[in-house]
């Protein structure tokens, strides 16, 4: 959409779920292509371990991981004009769920790590950093009893491996900060994968930020919740930087107080992650209210409408629904903000073929868009005018995805003229395909279809985390039968051809959709959407 040439390593080098990527192959490929690059966006976890999933196992020794990361210093010296933007992940609070059994231990370890006194972190120095190798006070007797119970039911091999991974990965992150200090990294994101308000990651973050301050790297180091979206965020930063643009990212929260809520699997209020990821993407972030947008957007601005989480439930599950008065207030605020966003889109001078500088970050619930919210966006005719939509996995994943998609779409409309850049229509078509792909993946698959497939897997007596060959075949057949017609029916609403979706007969030009389960489990879907160009 912006006409730049993007180099990607061959897919076969990148591994497959629990099979690590070919680190030697990736390094050789980087060595060969680096002289042609203006900017390199690199995953430290891929270089050091063979990928994010591989970083959660102790298979790679520390010194080997450090050696591979130090190689970037030599690459930078050999390519003095090369900008290197990197990201490295701070270890999550649990393991990878590979089957039903490990999924159970995922839950136990995730809980264990949040309890005072959990022994899960460490430091490689002879003098441990405060908080990394010490035991916190045990707290209440109930918490202490639960901690001891979890230590008994979590296999010792899992705890031992997890502790080893935390110590090793923290040392790799320290080296990444040092590489930012010596100029190897021009910018570094330390992304906190699945976490909570409490846990060993807090001490690690503090230690890494302290190191960044001491080494002078702090202006080039950003720490925030996220992981999977970081490459897209840094690509946006590189493209905006090359174009000399620093747009504002204005976040309008629904409800307004929702910016202060800590989303599930994260360790800080939503507003902090919104602003931190905007900075990582090369934008100036700001939380705004409706009154500040009555006259439209300021110059060089993008609007992100954020569907925020509800306050945490402190009682039994039956009491966790929002009170009626709060839900009514939320719905009233929705209508007010909807009119405001429509006005922003209508007054945009930079709209391209029907989309403008407004996007939706849908993080009210984790692991999928909010069904009622998305249906209202579609039925009220707003969805097809957006620059971006994201509502998958954690809040951090959705925030970064929306920032990247919106920033690149905005640059494609407003940016410099580049020889060989696709035509305006082609750019709009690519954008529309991606936008509907996000709705199909984040909402229709994650929220609507995946729960149905989970029930189907239960009927098959199969494992949703590790499908058998027969189960994978049957589930993929069911996936195609359910998802493709549903996406095509709702696309008519998205395209403004009808005001209601789901039950009407399908007609006209519809998207071509391909879908499969790439890792033999239900958590993610591989999806492509193709629209006709005429």
Coordinates of C-alpha atoms in Angstrom, one line a residue:
X1 CA 0.0 0.0 0.0
X2 CA 3.0 2.4 0.4
X3 CA 5.1 1.0 -2.5
X4 CA 8.1 -0.1 -0.4
X5 CA 9.8 -3.4 -1.1
X6 CA 9.5 -5.8 1.8
X7 CA 12.0 -8.6 2.2
X8 CA 10.7 -11.7 4.1
X9 CA 12.8 -14.8 5.0
X10 CA 11.6 -18.0 3.3
X11 CA 8.7 -19.5 5.3
X12 CA 10.5 -22.9 5.6
X13 CA 13.2 -21.2 7.8
X14 CA 10.7 -20.0 10.4
X15 CA 9.7 -23.2 12.0
X16 CA 6.3 -24.7 12.7
X17 CA 4.6 -24.4 16.2
X18 CA 6.8 -26.5 18.4
X19 CA 9.5 -27.1 15.7
X20 CA 12.0 -24.2 16.1
X21 CA 13.0 -22.1 13.1
X22 CA 16.3 -22.6 11.3
X23 CA 18.5 -20.0 13.1
X24 CA 21.5 -20.6 11.0
X25 CA 19.4 -20.3 7.8
X26 CA 17.8 -17.1 9.1
X27 CA 21.2 -15.6 9.9
X28 CA 22.6 -16.5 6.5
X29 CA 19.6 -15.0 4.8
X30 CA 20.0 -11.8 6.8
X31 CA 23.7 -11.6 5.9
X32 CA 22.9 -11.9 2.2
X33 CA 20.0 -9.4 2.1
X34 CA 21.3 -6.8 4.6
X35 CA 23.2 -4.7 2.0
X36 CA 19.9 -4.1 0.2
X37 CA 18.0 -2.9 3.3
X38 CA 17.3 0.5 4.7
X39 CA 15.8 -1.0 7.8
X40 CA 15.8 -4.4 9.5
X41 CA 13.1 -5.5 11.8
X42 CA 14.3 -8.5 13.8
X43 CA 12.9 -10.8 16.5
X44 CA 15.5 -11.5 19.1
X45 CA 13.6 -14.7 20.0
X46 CA 13.9 -16.0 16.4
X47 CA 17.7 -15.4 16.4
X48 CA 18.4 -16.7 19.8
X49 CA 15.9 -19.6 20.1
X50 CA 14.2 -20.2 16.8
X51 CA 11.0 -18.4 17.6
X52 CA 8.6 -17.3 20.4
X53 CA 7.3 -20.8 21.2
X54 CA 10.9 -22.1 21.2
X55 CA 11.9 -19.4 23.6
X56 CA 9.6 -21.0 26.2
X57 CA 11.7 -24.2 26.4
X58 CA 15.2 -24.6 27.8
X59 CA 16.6 -26.4 24.7
X60 CA 19.0 -23.6 23.7
X61 CA 21.9 -23.0 26.1
X62 CA 22.4 -19.5 27.4
X63 CA 25.8 -18.8 25.8
X64 CA 24.5 -20.0 22.4
X65 CA 21.6 -17.7 22.6
X66 CA 23.8 -14.7 23.6
X67 CA 26.3 -15.5 20.8
X68 CA 23.6 -15.4 18.2
X69 CA 22.2 -12.1 19.4
X70 CA 25.6 -10.5 19.6
X71 CA 26.0 -11.4 15.9
X72 CA 23.7 -8.4 15.2
X73 CA 26.5 -6.1 16.4
X74 CA 28.7 -7.4 13.6
X75 CA 25.9 -7.1 11.1
X76 CA 25.4 -3.5 12.0
X77 CA 29.2 -2.7 11.7
X78 CA 29.2 -4.3 8.3
X79 CA 26.1 -2.2 7.2
X80 CA 26.7 1.3 8.8
X81 CA 23.6 2.9 7.2
X82 CA 21.3 0.1 8.3
X83 CA 18.6 0.9 10.9
X84 CA 17.8 -2.1 13.1
X85 CA 14.5 -2.2 15.0
X86 CA 14.2 -5.2 17.3
X87 CA 11.8 -6.8 19.8
X88 CA 12.4 -9.3 22.5
X89 CA 9.8 -10.9 24.7
X90 CA 9.8 -11.0 28.5
X91 CA 8.8 -14.5 29.5
X92 CA 5.1 -15.1 30.1
X93 CA 3.7 -16.4 33.4
X94 CA 3.2 -20.0 32.1
X95 CA 4.1 -22.6 29.5
X96 CA 2.8 -23.4 26.1
X97 CA -0.4 -25.5 26.1
X98 CA 0.4 -28.5 23.8
X99 CA -2.4 -30.8 24.8
X100 CA -5.1 -31.2 27.5
X101 CA -2.6 -32.2 30.1
X102 CA -0.2 -29.3 29.6
X103 CA -3.2 -26.9 29.3
X104 CA -4.1 -27.9 32.9
X105 CA -0.6 -27.2 34.0
X106 CA -0.7 -23.9 32.1
X107 CA -3.5 -22.8 34.3
X108 CA -1.8 -24.0 37.5
X109 CA 1.5 -22.3 36.7
X110 CA -0.2 -19.1 35.6
X111 CA -1.9 -18.9 39.0
X112 CA 1.2 -20.0 40.9
X113 CA 3.3 -17.2 39.4
X114 CA 0.9 -14.5 40.8
X115 CA 1.0 -15.7 44.4
X116 CA 3.4 -14.1 46.9
X117 CA 6.3 -16.4 47.6
X118 CA 6.3 -18.2 44.2
X119 CA 9.9 -19.3 43.4
X120 CA 10.0 -19.0 39.6
X121 CA 12.6 -16.3 38.7
X122 CA 16.3 -15.9 39.0
X123 CA 19.4 -14.1 37.8
X124 CA 22.6 -15.4 36.4
X125 CA 24.8 -13.1 38.3
X126 CA 26.5 -14.2 41.5
X127 CA 24.8 -11.3 43.2
X128 CA 21.1 -11.6 42.3
X129 CA 19.1 -8.6 41.4
X130 CA 16.6 -7.7 44.0
X131 CA 13.4 -9.5 43.5
X132 CA 14.7 -11.9 40.9
X133 CA 16.1 -14.6 43.1
X134 CA 14.5 -13.9 46.4
X135 CA 11.2 -15.1 47.9
X136 CA 8.5 -12.5 48.6
X137 CA 6.5 -12.6 51.9
X138 CA 3.9 -15.3 51.7
X139 CA 1.0 -13.0 52.5
X140 CA -2.2 -14.6 53.8
X141 CA -2.4 -18.1 55.1
X142 CA -4.9 -19.0 52.4
X143 CA -2.4 -17.8 49.7
X144 CA 0.4 -19.7 51.3
X145 CA -1.7 -22.9 51.4
X146 CA -2.7 -22.5 47.8
X147 CA 1.0 -21.9 46.8
X148 CA 2.1 -25.1 48.6
X149 CA -0.7 -27.1 47.0
X150 CA 0.3 -25.9 43.5
X151 CA 3.9 -26.7 44.1
X152 CA 2.8 -30.3 44.9
X153 CA 0.5 -30.8 41.8
X154 CA 2.8 -29.0 39.2
X155 CA 5.4 -31.6 38.2
X156 CA 8.9 -30.6 39.4
X157 CA 10.3 -31.0 35.9
X158 CA 7.9 -28.3 34.6
X159 CA 8.8 -25.9 37.4
X160 CA 12.5 -26.5 37.0
X161 CA 12.4 -26.0 33.3
X162 CA 10.3 -22.9 33.7
X163 CA 12.8 -21.3 36.2
X164 CA 15.7 -22.1 33.8
X165 CA 13.9 -20.5 30.9
X166 CA 13.1 -17.3 33.0
X167 CA 16.8 -16.9 34.0
X168 CA 18.1 -17.5 30.5
X169 CA 15.6 -15.2 28.8
X170 CA 16.2 -12.4 31.2
X171 CA 19.9 -12.6 30.4
X172 CA 19.1 -12.4 26.7
X173 CA 16.9 -9.4 27.3
X174 CA 19.7 -7.7 29.3
X175 CA 22.0 -8.2 26.3
X176 CA 19.3 -6.7 24.0
X177 CA 19.3 -3.6 26.2
X178 CA 23.1 -3.5 26.0
X179 CA 22.9 -3.7 22.2
X180 CA 20.5 -0.7 22.2
X181 CA 23.1 1.1 24.3
X182 CA 25.9 0.5 21.9
X183 CA 23.9 1.5 18.9
X184 CA 23.2 -1.9 17.4
X185 CA 19.5 -1.5 18.0
X186 CA 18.2 1.9 16.9
X187 CA 15.0 1.0 18.8
X188 CA 14.1 -1.9 21.0
X189 CA 10.7 -3.2 22.2
X190 CA 10.7 -5.4 25.3
X191 CA 7.3 -7.0 25.0
X192 CA 5.7 -8.5 28.1
X193 CA 3.9 -11.7 27.0
X194 CA 0.8 -13.0 28.8
X195 CA 1.1 -11.8 32.4
X196 CA -0.9 -10.2 35.3
X197 CA -0.5 -7.4 37.8
X198 CA 1.7 -9.5 40.0
X199 CA 4.5 -11.9 39.2
X200 CA 8.2 -12.3 38.6
X201 CA 8.0 -10.3 35.4
X202 CA 7.6 -7.1 37.4
X203 CA 11.1 -7.3 38.9
X204 CA 12.5 -8.3 35.6
X205 CA 11.0 -5.2 33.9
X206 CA 12.3 -3.0 36.6
X207 CA 15.8 -4.4 36.3
X208 CA 15.8 -4.0 32.5
X209 CA 14.6 -0.4 32.7
X210 CA 17.3 0.3 35.3
X211 CA 19.9 -1.1 33.0
X212 CA 18.6 1.0 30.2
X213 CA 18.9 4.1 32.3
X214 CA 22.4 3.3 33.5
X215 CA 23.6 2.6 29.9
X216 CA 21.9 5.5 28.3
X217 CA 19.7 3.3 26.2
X218 CA 16.4 4.4 27.8
X219 CA 15.2 6.7 25.0
X220 CA 15.5 3.7 22.6
X221 CA 13.9 1.1 24.8
X222 CA 10.2 0.6 25.3
X223 CA 8.6 -1.9 27.6
X224 CA 4.9 -2.8 27.3
X225 CA 2.4 -5.7 27.2
X226 CA 2.4 -7.5 23.8
X227 CA 4.3 -10.0 21.6
X228 CA 2.8 -11.3 18.4
X229 CA 2.1 -7.8 17.0
X230 CA 5.5 -6.3 17.6
X231 CA 6.9 -6.9 14.1
X232 CA 3.9 -5.1 12.5
X233 CA 4.3 -2.2 15.0
X234 CA 8.0 -1.8 14.1
X235 CA 7.3 -2.0 10.4
X236 CA 4.9 0.9 10.9
X237 CA 7.6 2.8 12.8
X238 CA 10.1 2.2 9.9
X239 CA 7.7 3.3 7.2
X240 CA 6.5 6.4 9.0
X241 CA 10.1 7.3 9.8
X242 CA 11.2 6.9 6.2
X243 CA 8.3 9.2 5.1
X244 CA 9.2 11.7 7.8
X245 CA 5.8 11.5 9.4
X246 CA 4.8 11.4 13.1
X247 CA 1.0 11.3 13.3
X248 CA -1.0 11.6 16.5
X249 CA -2.8 8.5 17.7
X250 CA -5.9 9.7 19.5
X251 CA -7.6 7.1 21.7
X252 CA -11.3 7.5 22.4
X253 CA -12.3 5.0 25.1
X254 CA -15.7 3.3 25.6
X255 CA -16.6 3.8 28.4
X256 CA -14.4 6.8 29.1
X257 CA -13.2 5.4 32.4
X258 CA -12.3 2.1 30.6
X259 CA -8.8 3.4 30.0
X260 CA -8.0 2.8 33.7
X261 CA -8.9 -0.9 33.6
X262 CA -6.2 -3.6 33.5
X263 CA -7.1 -6.0 30.7
X264 CA -6.9 -9.7 31.2
X265 CA -3.4 -11.2 30.7
X266 CA -1.8 -7.8 31.2
X267 CA 0.0 -6.0 34.0
X268 CA -1.0 -2.3 33.8
X269 CA -3.9 0.0 32.9
X270 CA -5.0 0.0 29.3
X271 CA -4.1 3.6 28.8
X272 CA -0.4 2.9 29.5
X273 CA -0.3 0.2 26.8
X274 CA -2.2 2.4 24.3
X275 CA 0.4 5.2 24.7
X276 CA 3.4 2.9 24.8
X277 CA 2.4 1.1 21.6
X278 CA 1.7 4.3 19.9
X279 CA 5.2 5.4 20.7
X280 CA 6.6 2.1 19.4
X281 CA 4.8 2.6 16.1
X282 CA 6.3 6.1 15.7
X283 CA 3.2 8.0 16.7
X284 CA 2.3 10.5 19.4
X285 CA -0.4 8.9 21.6
X286 CA -3.0 10.8 23.5
X287 CA -6.2 9.7 25.4
X288 CA -9.1 12.0 24.3
X289 CA -12.7 12.5 25.3
X290 CA -15.7 13.2 23.1
X291 CA -15.7 16.9 23.7
X292 CA -12.2 17.3 22.4
X293 CA -13.2 15.8 19.0
X294 CA -16.4 17.8 18.3
X295 CA -14.6 19.8 15.7
X296 CA -13.0 16.9 14.0
X297 CA -9.4 15.5 14.1
X298 CA -6.3 17.7 14.3
X299 CA -4.0 17.6 11.4
X300 CA -1.8 14.5 11.0
X301 CA -4.1 12.5 13.3
X302 CA -5.6 9.0 13.5
X303 CA -8.6 8.2 15.7
X304 CA -8.8 4.8 17.6
X305 CA -12.1 4.0 19.1
X306 CA -11.3 1.6 22.0
X307 CA -14.0 -0.9 23.2
X308 CA -12.6 -1.2 26.7
X309 CA -12.8 -4.1 29.2
X310 CA -15.3 -4.1 32.1
X311 CA -14.0 -3.7 35.7
X312 CA -12.8 -7.0 37.1
X313 CA -15.3 -9.2 38.8
X314 CA -14.5 -9.6 42.5
X315 CA -17.5 -11.9 43.4
X316 CA -18.8 -15.3 42.2
X317 CA -19.2 -15.9 38.4
X318 CA -22.9 -15.3 38.6
X319 CA -22.3 -11.7 39.7
X320 CA -19.8 -10.8 37.0
X321 CA -22.2 -9.3 34.5
X322 CA -22.1 -5.5 34.4
X323 CA -24.9 -3.9 36.5
X324 CA -27.8 -2.8 34.5
X325 CA -27.2 0.9 35.1
X326 CA -23.5 0.6 33.9
X327 CA -24.5 -1.3 30.8
X328 CA -27.2 1.2 30.0
X329 CA -24.7 4.0 30.4
X330 CA -22.2 2.2 28.2
X331 CA -24.9 1.8 25.5
X332 CA -25.8 5.4 25.6
X333 CA -22.1 6.4 25.4
X334 CA -21.8 4.0 22.4
X335 CA -24.5 5.9 20.5
X336 CA -22.9 9.3 21.3
X337 CA -19.4 8.2 20.3
X338 CA -20.8 6.4 17.2
X339 CA -22.2 9.8 15.9
X340 CA -18.9 11.4 16.7
X341 CA -16.8 8.8 14.8
X342 CA -19.2 9.1 11.9
X343 CA -18.7 12.9 11.9
X344 CA -14.9 12.4 12.0
X345 CA -15.1 10.1 9.0
X346 CA -17.5 12.4 7.1
X347 CA -15.3 15.5 7.6
X348 CA -12.0 13.7 6.7
X349 CA -10.2 15.3 3.8
X350 CA -8.0 12.3 3.3
X351 CA -10.6 9.5 2.9
X352 CA -9.7 7.1 0.1
X353 CA -12.5 5.1 -1.6
X354 CA -14.7 5.1 1.5
X355 CA -12.3 4.7 4.5
X356 CA -10.9 7.4 6.6
X357 CA -8.6 8.0 9.7
X358 CA -10.8 6.1 12.2
X359 CA -10.2 2.6 13.6
X360 CA -11.6 0.3 16.2
X361 CA -9.6 -1.5 18.9
X362 CA -12.0 -4.1 20.3
X363 CA -10.5 -5.3 23.6
X364 CA -13.6 -5.6 25.9
X365 CA -13.0 -9.4 26.0
X366 CA -9.8 -11.4 25.4
X367 CA -9.4 -13.9 22.5
X368 CA -12.0 -12.4 20.2
X369 CA -14.0 -9.4 19.3
X370 CA -17.2 -8.6 21.3
X371 CA -20.1 -10.1 19.3
X372 CA -22.7 -7.5 20.1
X373 CA -20.3 -4.6 19.5
X374 CA -19.2 -5.8 16.1
X375 CA -22.8 -6.5 15.0
X376 CA -23.7 -2.9 15.8
X377 CA -20.8 -1.5 13.9
X378 CA -21.8 -3.5 10.9
X379 CA -25.5 -2.9 11.1
X380 CA -25.0 0.9 11.6
X381 CA -22.8 1.0 8.5
X382 CA -19.5 2.0 10.2
X383 CA -17.4 -1.1 9.8
X384 CA -16.7 -0.7 6.1
X385 CA -15.4 2.9 6.5
X386 CA -12.7 2.1 9.1
X387 CA -9.0 2.2 8.5
X388 CA -8.5 -0.7 10.9
X389 CA -10.2 -3.2 13.1
X390 CA -8.5 -5.6 15.6
X391 CA -10.0 -7.7 18.4
X392 CA -7.9 -10.9 18.8
X393 CA -6.0 -12.5 21.6
X394 CA -4.8 -10.0 24.2
X395 CA -5.4 -6.3 24.4
X396 CA -1.7 -5.7 23.5
X397 CA -2.0 -7.8 20.3
X398 CA -5.1 -5.9 19.2
X399 CA -3.7 -2.5 20.0
X400 CA -0.5 -3.0 18.0
X401 CA -2.4 -4.6 15.1
X402 CA -4.8 -1.7 14.8
X403 CA -2.0 0.9 15.1
X404 CA 0.0 -0.9 12.3
X405 CA -2.9 -1.3 9.9
X406 CA -4.2 2.2 10.4
X407 CA -0.8 3.8 10.2
X408 CA 0.2 2.1 7.0
X409 CA -3.2 2.7 5.4
X410 CA -2.9 6.4 6.4
X411 CA 0.6 6.6 4.9
X412 CA -0.7 5.0 1.8
X413 CA -3.2 7.8 1.4
X414 CA -1.1 10.7 2.6
X415 CA 2.5 9.6 2.1
X416 CA 5.1 10.6 -0.4
X417 CA 4.7 9.6 -4.0
X418 CA 6.9 6.5 -4.6
X419 CA 7.8 5.3 -8.1
X420 CA 6.1 2.0 -8.8
X421 CA 3.5 2.5 -6.0
X422 CA 0.2 0.7 -6.7
X423 CA -2.7 2.6 -8.1
X424 CA -5.1 4.2 -5.7
X425 CA -7.7 1.6 -6.5
X426 CA -5.3 -1.3 -5.9
X427 CA -4.3 0.1 -2.5
X428 CA -8.0 0.5 -1.5
X429 CA -8.7 -3.0 -2.6
X430 CA -5.8 -4.5 -0.6
X431 CA -7.0 -2.4 2.4
X432 CA -10.6 -3.6 2.1
X433 CA -9.5 -7.3 1.8
X434 CA -7.4 -6.9 5.0
X435 CA -10.1 -5.1 6.9
X436 CA -12.7 -7.8 6.2
X437 CA -10.1 -10.5 6.9
X438 CA -9.6 -9.0 10.4
X439 CA -13.4 -9.0 11.0
X440 CA -13.6 -12.6 9.7
X441 CA -10.7 -13.8 11.9
X442 CA -11.1 -11.8 15.1
X443 CA -14.9 -11.8 15.3
X444 CA -16.4 -14.5 13.1
X445 CA -13.8 -17.2 13.8
X446 CA -12.5 -16.4 17.3
X447 CA -15.9 -15.4 18.8
X448 CA -18.6 -17.1 16.8
X449 CA -17.2 -20.2 15.1
X450 CA -14.4 -21.4 17.4
X451 CA -16.8 -22.1 20.3
X452 CA -18.9 -24.3 18.0
X453 CA -15.8 -26.2 16.8
X454 CA -14.8 -26.7 20.5
X455 CA -18.2 -28.4 21.1
X456 CA -17.7 -30.5 17.9
X457 CA -14.2 -31.6 19.1
X458 CA -15.8 -32.6 22.4
X459 CA -18.3 -34.8 20.5
X460 CA -15.4 -36.4 18.7
X461 CA -13.6 -37.0 22.0
X462 CA -10.6 -35.3 20.5
X463 CA -8.1 -32.9 22.0
X464 CA -8.6 -29.2 20.9
X465 CA -5.0 -28.4 21.8
X466 CA -3.6 -31.3 19.7
X467 CA -6.1 -32.7 17.2
X468 CA -5.6 -36.2 15.8
X469 CA -5.2 -36.6 12.1
X470 CA -8.8 -37.7 11.7
X471 CA -10.0 -35.0 14.0
X472 CA -8.0 -32.3 12.2
X473 CA -9.6 -33.3 8.9
X474 CA -13.1 -33.4 10.2
X475 CA -12.7 -30.1 12.1
X476 CA -11.3 -28.3 9.0
X477 CA -14.2 -29.5 7.0
X478 CA -16.6 -28.2 9.6
X479 CA -14.6 -24.9 9.8
X480 CA -15.0 -24.3 6.0
X481 CA -18.7 -25.1 6.1
X482 CA -19.4 -22.7 9.0
X483 CA -17.0 -19.8 8.5
X484 CA -17.0 -19.3 4.7
X485 CA -20.8 -18.8 4.3
X486 CA -21.0 -16.8 7.5
X487 CA -18.3 -14.4 6.3
X488 CA -19.8 -14.0 2.9
X489 CA -23.3 -13.3 4.3
X490 CA -21.9 -10.6 6.7
X491 CA -19.7 -9.2 4.0
X492 CA -22.9 -7.9 2.3
X493 CA -23.6 -5.8 5.4
X494 CA -20.0 -4.7 5.5
X495 CA -20.2 -3.6 1.9
X496 CA -23.4 -1.7 2.4
X497 CA -25.5 -4.1 0.2
X498 CA -28.0 -5.0 3.0
X499 CA -28.8 -3.8 6.5
X500 CA -29.2 -7.2 8.0
X501 CA -26.8 -10.2 8.1
X502 CA -26.8 -13.9 8.6
X503 CA -30.1 -15.2 7.2
X504 CA -30.5 -13.5 3.9
X505 CA -29.7 -15.3 0.7
X506 CA -26.2 -14.6 -0.6
X507 CA -26.0 -12.8 -4.0
X508 CA -23.6 -10.5 -5.9
X509 CA -19.8 -10.5 -5.8
X510 CA -18.6 -12.1 -2.6
X511 CA -15.2 -12.6 -1.1
X512 CA -13.2 -15.8 -1.8
X513 CA -12.2 -17.2 1.5
X514 CA -9.6 -19.9 2.3
X515 CA -9.2 -21.2 5.9
X516 CA -7.3 -23.9 7.7
X517 CA -5.9 -24.8 11.1
X518 CA -2.2 -24.4 10.6
X519 CA -1.1 -26.0 13.9
X520 CA -3.7 -28.7 14.3
X521 CA -5.4 -27.0 17.2
X522 CA -8.3 -24.5 17.5
X523 CA -6.5 -21.5 19.0
X524 CA -5.5 -19.9 15.7
X525 CA -6.8 -20.0 12.1
X526 CA -4.9 -19.4 8.9
X527 CA -7.2 -17.2 6.8
X528 CA -7.1 -15.4 3.5
X529 CA -9.7 -13.1 1.9
X530 CA -9.8 -12.1 -1.8
X531 CA -12.1 -9.5 -3.3
X532 CA -12.8 -9.1 -7.0
X533 CA -11.1 -6.0 -8.5
X534 CA -14.0 -5.0 -10.7

